[in-house]
PDB file of C-alpha atoms in Angstrom:
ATOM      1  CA  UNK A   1     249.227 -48.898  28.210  1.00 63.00           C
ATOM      2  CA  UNK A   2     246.946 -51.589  27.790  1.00 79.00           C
ATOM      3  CA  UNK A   3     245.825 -53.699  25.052  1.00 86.00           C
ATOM      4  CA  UNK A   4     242.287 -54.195  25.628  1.00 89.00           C
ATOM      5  CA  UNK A   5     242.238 -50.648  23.331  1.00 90.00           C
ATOM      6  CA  UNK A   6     243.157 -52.252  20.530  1.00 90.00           C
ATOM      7  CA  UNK A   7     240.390 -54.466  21.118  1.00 91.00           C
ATOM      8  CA  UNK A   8     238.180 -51.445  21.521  1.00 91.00           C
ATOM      9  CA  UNK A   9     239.397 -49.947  18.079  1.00 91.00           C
ATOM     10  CA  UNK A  10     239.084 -53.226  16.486  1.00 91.00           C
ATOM     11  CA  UNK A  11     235.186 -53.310  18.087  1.00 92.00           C
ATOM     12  CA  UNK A  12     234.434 -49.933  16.697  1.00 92.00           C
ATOM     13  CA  UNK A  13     235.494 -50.843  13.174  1.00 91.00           C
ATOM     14  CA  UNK A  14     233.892 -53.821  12.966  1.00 92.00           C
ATOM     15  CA  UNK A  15     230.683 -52.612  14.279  1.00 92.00           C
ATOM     16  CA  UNK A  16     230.652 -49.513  11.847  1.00 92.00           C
ATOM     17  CA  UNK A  17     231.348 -51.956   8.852  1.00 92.00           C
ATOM     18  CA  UNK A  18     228.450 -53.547   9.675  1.00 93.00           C
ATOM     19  CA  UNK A  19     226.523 -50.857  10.927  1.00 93.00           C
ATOM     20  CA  UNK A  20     226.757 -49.650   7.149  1.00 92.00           C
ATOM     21  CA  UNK A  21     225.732 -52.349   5.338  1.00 92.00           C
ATOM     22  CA  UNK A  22     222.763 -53.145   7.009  1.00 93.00           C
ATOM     23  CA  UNK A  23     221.905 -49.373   6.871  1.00 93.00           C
ATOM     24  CA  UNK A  24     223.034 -49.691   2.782  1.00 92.00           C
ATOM     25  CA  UNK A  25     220.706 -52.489   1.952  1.00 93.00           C
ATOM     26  CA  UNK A  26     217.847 -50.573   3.859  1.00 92.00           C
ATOM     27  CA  UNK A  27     218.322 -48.055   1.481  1.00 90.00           C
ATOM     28  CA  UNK A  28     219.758 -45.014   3.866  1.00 89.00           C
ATOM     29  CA  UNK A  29     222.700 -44.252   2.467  1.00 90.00           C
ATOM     30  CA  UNK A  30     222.914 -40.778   4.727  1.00 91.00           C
ATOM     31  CA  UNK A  31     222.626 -42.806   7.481  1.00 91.00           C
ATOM     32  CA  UNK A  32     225.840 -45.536   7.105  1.00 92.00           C
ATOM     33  CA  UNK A  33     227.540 -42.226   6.154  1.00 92.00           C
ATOM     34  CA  UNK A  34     227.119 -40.828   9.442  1.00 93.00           C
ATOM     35  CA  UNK A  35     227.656 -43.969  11.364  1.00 91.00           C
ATOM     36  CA  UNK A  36     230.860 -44.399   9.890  1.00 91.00           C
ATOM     37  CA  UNK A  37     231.800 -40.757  10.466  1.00 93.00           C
ATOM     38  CA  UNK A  38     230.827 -41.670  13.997  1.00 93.00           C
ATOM     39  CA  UNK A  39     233.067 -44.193  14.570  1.00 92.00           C
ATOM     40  CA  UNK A  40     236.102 -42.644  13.110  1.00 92.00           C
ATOM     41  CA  UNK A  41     235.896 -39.629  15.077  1.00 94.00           C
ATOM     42  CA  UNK A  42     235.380 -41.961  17.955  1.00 92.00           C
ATOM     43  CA  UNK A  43     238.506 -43.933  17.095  1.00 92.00           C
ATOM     44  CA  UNK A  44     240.373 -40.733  16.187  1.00 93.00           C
ATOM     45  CA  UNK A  45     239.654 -38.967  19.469  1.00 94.00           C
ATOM     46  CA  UNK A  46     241.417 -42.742  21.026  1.00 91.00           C
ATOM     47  CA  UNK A  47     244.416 -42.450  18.627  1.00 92.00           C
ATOM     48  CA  UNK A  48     245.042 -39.057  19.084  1.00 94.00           C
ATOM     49  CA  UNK A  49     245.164 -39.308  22.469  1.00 93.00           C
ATOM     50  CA  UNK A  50     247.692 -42.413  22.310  1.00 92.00           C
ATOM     51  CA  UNK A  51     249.986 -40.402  19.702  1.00 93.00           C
ATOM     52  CA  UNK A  52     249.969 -37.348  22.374  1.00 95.00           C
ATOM     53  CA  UNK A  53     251.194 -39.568  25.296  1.00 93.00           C
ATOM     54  CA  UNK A  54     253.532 -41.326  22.857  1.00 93.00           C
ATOM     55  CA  UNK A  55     255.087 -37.879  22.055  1.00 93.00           C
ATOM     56  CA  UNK A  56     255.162 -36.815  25.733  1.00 94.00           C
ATOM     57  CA  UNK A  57     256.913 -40.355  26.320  1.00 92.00           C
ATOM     58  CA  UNK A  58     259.106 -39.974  23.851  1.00 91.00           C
ATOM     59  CA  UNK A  59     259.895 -36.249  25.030  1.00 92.00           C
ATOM     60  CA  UNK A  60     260.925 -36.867  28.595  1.00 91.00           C
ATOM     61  CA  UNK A  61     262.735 -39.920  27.453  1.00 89.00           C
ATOM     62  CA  UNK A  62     265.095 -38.647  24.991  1.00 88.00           C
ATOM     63  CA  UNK A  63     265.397 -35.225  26.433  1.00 84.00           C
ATOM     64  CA  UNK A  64     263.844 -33.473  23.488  1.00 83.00           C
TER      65      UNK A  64
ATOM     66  CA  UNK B   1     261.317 -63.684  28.507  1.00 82.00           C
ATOM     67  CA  UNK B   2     257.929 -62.170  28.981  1.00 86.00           C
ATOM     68  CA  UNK B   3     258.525 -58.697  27.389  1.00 87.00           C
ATOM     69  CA  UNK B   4     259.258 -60.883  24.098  1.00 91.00           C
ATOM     70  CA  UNK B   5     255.736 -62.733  24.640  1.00 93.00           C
ATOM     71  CA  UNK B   6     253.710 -59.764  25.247  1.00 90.00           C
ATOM     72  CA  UNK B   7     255.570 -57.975  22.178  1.00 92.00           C
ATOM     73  CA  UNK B   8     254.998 -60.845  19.690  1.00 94.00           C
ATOM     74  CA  UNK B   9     251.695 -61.240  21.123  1.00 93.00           C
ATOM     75  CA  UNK B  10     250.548 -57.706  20.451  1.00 92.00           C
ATOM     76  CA  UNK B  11     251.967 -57.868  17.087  1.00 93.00           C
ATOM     77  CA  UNK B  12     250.565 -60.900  15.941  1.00 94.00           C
ATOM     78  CA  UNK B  13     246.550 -60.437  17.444  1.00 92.00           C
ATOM     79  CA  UNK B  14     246.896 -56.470  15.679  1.00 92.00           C
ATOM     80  CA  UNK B  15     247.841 -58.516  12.589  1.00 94.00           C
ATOM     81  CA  UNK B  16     244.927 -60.550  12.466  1.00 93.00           C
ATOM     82  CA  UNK B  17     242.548 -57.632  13.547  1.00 91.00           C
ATOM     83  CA  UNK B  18     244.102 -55.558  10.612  1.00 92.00           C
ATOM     84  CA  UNK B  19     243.733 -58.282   8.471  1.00 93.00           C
ATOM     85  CA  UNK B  20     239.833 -58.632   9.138  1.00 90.00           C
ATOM     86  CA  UNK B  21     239.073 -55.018   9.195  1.00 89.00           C
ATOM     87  CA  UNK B  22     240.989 -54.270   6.006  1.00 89.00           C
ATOM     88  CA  UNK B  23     238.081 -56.067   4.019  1.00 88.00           C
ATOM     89  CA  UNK B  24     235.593 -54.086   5.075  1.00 84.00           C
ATOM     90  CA  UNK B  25     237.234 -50.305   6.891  1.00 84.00           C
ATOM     91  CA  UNK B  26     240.659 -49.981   5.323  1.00 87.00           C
ATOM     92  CA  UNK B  27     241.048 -46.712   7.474  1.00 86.00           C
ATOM     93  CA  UNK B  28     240.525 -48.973  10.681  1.00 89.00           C
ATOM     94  CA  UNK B  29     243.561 -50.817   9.803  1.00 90.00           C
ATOM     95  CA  UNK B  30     245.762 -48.192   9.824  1.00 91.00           C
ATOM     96  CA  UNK B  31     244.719 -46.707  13.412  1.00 92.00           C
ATOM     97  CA  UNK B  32     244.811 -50.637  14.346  1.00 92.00           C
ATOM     98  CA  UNK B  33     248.685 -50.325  13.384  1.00 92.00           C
ATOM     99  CA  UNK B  34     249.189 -46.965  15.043  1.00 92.00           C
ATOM    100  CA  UNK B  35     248.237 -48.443  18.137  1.00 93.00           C
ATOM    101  CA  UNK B  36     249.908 -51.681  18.283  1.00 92.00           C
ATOM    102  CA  UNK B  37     252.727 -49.866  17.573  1.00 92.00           C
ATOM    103  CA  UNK B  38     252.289 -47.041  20.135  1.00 92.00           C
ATOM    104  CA  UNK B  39     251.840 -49.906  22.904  1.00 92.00           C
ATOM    105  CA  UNK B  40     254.576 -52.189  21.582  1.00 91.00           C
ATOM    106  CA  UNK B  41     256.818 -49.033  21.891  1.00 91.00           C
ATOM    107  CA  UNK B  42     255.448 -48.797  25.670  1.00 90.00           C
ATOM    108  CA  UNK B  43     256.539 -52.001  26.747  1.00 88.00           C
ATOM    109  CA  UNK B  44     260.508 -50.898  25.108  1.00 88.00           C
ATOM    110  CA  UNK B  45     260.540 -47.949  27.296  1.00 87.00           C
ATOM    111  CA  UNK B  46     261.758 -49.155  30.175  1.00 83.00           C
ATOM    112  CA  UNK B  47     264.546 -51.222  28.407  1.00 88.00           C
ATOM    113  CA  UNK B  48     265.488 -48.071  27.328  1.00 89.00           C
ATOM    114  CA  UNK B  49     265.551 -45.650  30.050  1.00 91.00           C
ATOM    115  CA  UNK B  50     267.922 -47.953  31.261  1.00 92.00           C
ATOM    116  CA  UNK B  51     270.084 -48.092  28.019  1.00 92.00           C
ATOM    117  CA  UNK B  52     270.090 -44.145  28.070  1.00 90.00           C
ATOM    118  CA  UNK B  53     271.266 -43.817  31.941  1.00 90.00           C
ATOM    119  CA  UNK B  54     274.360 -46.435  31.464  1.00 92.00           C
ATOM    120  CA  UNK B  55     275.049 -44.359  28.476  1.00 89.00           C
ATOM    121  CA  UNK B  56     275.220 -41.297  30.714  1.00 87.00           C
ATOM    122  CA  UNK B  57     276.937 -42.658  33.463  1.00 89.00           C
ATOM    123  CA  UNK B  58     279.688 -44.052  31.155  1.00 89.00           C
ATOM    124  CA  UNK B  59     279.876 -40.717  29.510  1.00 87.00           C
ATOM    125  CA  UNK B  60     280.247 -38.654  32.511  1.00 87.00           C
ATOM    126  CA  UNK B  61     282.896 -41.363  33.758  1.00 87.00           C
ATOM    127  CA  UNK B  62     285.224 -41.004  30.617  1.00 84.00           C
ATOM    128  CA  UNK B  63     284.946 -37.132  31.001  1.00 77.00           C
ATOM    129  CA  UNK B  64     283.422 -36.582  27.225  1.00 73.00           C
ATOM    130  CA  UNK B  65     281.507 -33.505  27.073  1.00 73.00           C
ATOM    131  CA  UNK B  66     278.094 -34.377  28.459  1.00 78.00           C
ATOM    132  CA  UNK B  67     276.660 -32.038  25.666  1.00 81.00           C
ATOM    133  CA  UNK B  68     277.676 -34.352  22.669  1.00 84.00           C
ATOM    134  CA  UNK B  69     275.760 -36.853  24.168  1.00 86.00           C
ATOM    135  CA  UNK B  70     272.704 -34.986  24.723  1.00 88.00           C
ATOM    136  CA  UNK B  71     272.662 -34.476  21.300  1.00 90.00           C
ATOM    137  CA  UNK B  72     273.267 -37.501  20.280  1.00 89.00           C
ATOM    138  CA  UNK B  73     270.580 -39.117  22.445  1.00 90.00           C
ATOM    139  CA  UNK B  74     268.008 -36.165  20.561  1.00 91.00           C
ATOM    140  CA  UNK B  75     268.816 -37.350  17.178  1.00 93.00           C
ATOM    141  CA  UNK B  76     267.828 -41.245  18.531  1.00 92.00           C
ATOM    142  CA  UNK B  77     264.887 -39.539  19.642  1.00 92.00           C
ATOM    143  CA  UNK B  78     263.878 -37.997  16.233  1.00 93.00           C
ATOM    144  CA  UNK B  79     265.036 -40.430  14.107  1.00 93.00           C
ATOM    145  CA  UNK B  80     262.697 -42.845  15.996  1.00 92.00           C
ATOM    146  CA  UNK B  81     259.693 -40.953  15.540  1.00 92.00           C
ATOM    147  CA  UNK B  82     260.793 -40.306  12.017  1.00 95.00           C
ATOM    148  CA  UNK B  83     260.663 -44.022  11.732  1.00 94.00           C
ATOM    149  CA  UNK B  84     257.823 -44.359  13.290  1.00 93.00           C
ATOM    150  CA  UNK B  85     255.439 -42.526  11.261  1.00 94.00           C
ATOM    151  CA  UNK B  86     257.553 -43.005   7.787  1.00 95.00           C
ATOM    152  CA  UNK B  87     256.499 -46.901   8.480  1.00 94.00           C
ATOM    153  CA  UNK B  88     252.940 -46.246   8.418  1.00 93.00           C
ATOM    154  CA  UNK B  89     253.227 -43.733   5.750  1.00 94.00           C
ATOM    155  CA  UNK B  90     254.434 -46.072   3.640  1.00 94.00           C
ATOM    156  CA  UNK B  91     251.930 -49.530   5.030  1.00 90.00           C
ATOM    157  CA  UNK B  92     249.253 -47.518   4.074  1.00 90.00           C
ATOM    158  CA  UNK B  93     250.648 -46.813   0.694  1.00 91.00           C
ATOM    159  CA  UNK B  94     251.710 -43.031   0.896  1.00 92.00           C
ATOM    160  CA  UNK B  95     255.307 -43.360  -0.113  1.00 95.00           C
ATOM    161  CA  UNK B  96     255.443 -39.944  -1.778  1.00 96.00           C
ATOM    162  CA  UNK B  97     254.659 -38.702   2.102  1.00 96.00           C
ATOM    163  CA  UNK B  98     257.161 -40.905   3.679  1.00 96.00           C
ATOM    164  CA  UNK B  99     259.946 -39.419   1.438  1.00 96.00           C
ATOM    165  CA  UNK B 100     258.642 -35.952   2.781  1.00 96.00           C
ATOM    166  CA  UNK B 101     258.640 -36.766   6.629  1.00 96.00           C
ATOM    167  CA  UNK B 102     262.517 -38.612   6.128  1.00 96.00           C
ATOM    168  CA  UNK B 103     263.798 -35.468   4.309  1.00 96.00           C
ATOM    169  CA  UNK B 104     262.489 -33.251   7.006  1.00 96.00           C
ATOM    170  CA  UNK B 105     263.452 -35.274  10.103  1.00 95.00           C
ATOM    171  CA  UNK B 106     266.466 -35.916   7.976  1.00 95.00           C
ATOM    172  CA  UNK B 107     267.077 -31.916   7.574  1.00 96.00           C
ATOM    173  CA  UNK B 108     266.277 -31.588  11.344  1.00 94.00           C
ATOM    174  CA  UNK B 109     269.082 -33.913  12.822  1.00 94.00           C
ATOM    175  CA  UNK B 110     271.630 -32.705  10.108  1.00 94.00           C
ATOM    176  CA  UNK B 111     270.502 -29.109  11.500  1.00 94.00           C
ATOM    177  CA  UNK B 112     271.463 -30.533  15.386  1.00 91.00           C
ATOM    178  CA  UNK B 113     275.075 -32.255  14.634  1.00 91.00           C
ATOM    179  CA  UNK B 114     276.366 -28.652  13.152  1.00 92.00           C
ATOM    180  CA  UNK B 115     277.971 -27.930  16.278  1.00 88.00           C
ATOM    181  CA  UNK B 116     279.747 -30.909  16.813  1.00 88.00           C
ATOM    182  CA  UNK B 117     280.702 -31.148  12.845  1.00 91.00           C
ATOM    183  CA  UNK B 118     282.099 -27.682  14.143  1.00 92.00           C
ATOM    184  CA  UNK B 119     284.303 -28.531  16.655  1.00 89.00           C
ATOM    185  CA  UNK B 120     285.760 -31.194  15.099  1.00 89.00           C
ATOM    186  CA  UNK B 121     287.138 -29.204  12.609  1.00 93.00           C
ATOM    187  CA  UNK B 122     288.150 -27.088  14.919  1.00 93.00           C
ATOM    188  CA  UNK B 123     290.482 -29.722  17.147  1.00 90.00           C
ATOM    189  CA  UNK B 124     291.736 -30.746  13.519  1.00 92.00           C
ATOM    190  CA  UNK B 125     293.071 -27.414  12.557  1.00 92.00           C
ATOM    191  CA  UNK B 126     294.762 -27.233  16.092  1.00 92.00           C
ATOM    192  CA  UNK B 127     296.395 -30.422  15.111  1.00 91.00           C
ATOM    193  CA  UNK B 128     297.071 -29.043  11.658  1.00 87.00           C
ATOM    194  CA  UNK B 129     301.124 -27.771  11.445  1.00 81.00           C
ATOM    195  CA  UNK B 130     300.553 -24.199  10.104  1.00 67.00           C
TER     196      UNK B 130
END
């Protein structure tokens, strides 16, 4: 478990904020859409994978 | 000493982080939260593992049935992950949802203590003068 993910989370959001207002003011909406979409699945794909090996943690710990 | 550091330290850089991304990617703050938490739990576990083997050895010492205390150990485990996602049910606002994850987890570890509810009435009506 390290922390430099929730740097890498933190990276993705920012950049997709961004990402979609520059693509806003130039006027392709479709675009920003899509970039954000990008980035959450990319985060989501992260998370999910953190909340699996939580579970699994959590499993073999308490005996579940 | 250091475990405290690293926690507070965690907690208090994923604060600011949430705190900047919330402006602009509310979503982002949530998985920001999920995270920290996820890791923050990561650095407890080995704190606990040791909790959970004293708690065996003592039980196994004092001769209780080792079965009550598996079962109690599982309902820690599910109430914690109860917890854990009924806290960032209700940070990002869905209290309605939080209510529904605590009544099932609540259901769930009411379901697991039946047995032992059902010995202990049994040992009472042994005691019981009939």
């Amino acid at each position: 478990m390290n922390v430099d993910l929730l740097f890498k989370i933190a990276a993705v959001g920012i950049l997709v904020a961004v990402l979609h207002q520059v693509l806003c003011r130039a006027g392709r909406e479709e675009q920003a859409m899509m970039t954000t979409l990008a980035g959450l699945v990319i985060v989501l794909t992260l998370v999910i994978k953190e909340i699996s090996s939580l579970f699994d943690t959590v499993r073999t710990l308490f005996g579940l | 000493m250091d475990e405290v550091i690293k926690i507070v330290g965690i907690g208090l850089i994923s604060l600011i982080l949430i705190i900047i991304i919330k402006q602009y990617r509310p979503e982002f703050a949530i998985y920001i939260s999920i995270i920290s938490g996820i890791i923050i739990f990561f650095y407890a576990i080995d704190k606990l593992t040791n909790i959970i083997d004293l708690l065996k050895q003592i039980c196994n010492q004092s001769g209780v049935n080792n079965k009550y205390l598996g079962i109690l150990i599982k309902m820690t485990g599910i109430a914690f992950l109860a917890e854990f996602a009924i806290s960032i049910c209700k940070d990002a606002g869905e209290s309605s949802l939080a209510n529904k994850i605590e009544l099932g987890s609540k259901a769930i570890v009411i379901s697991m203590s039946i047995p032992i509810i059902h010995n202990l009435l049994e040992i009472i009506l042994n005691l019981m003068p009939t």
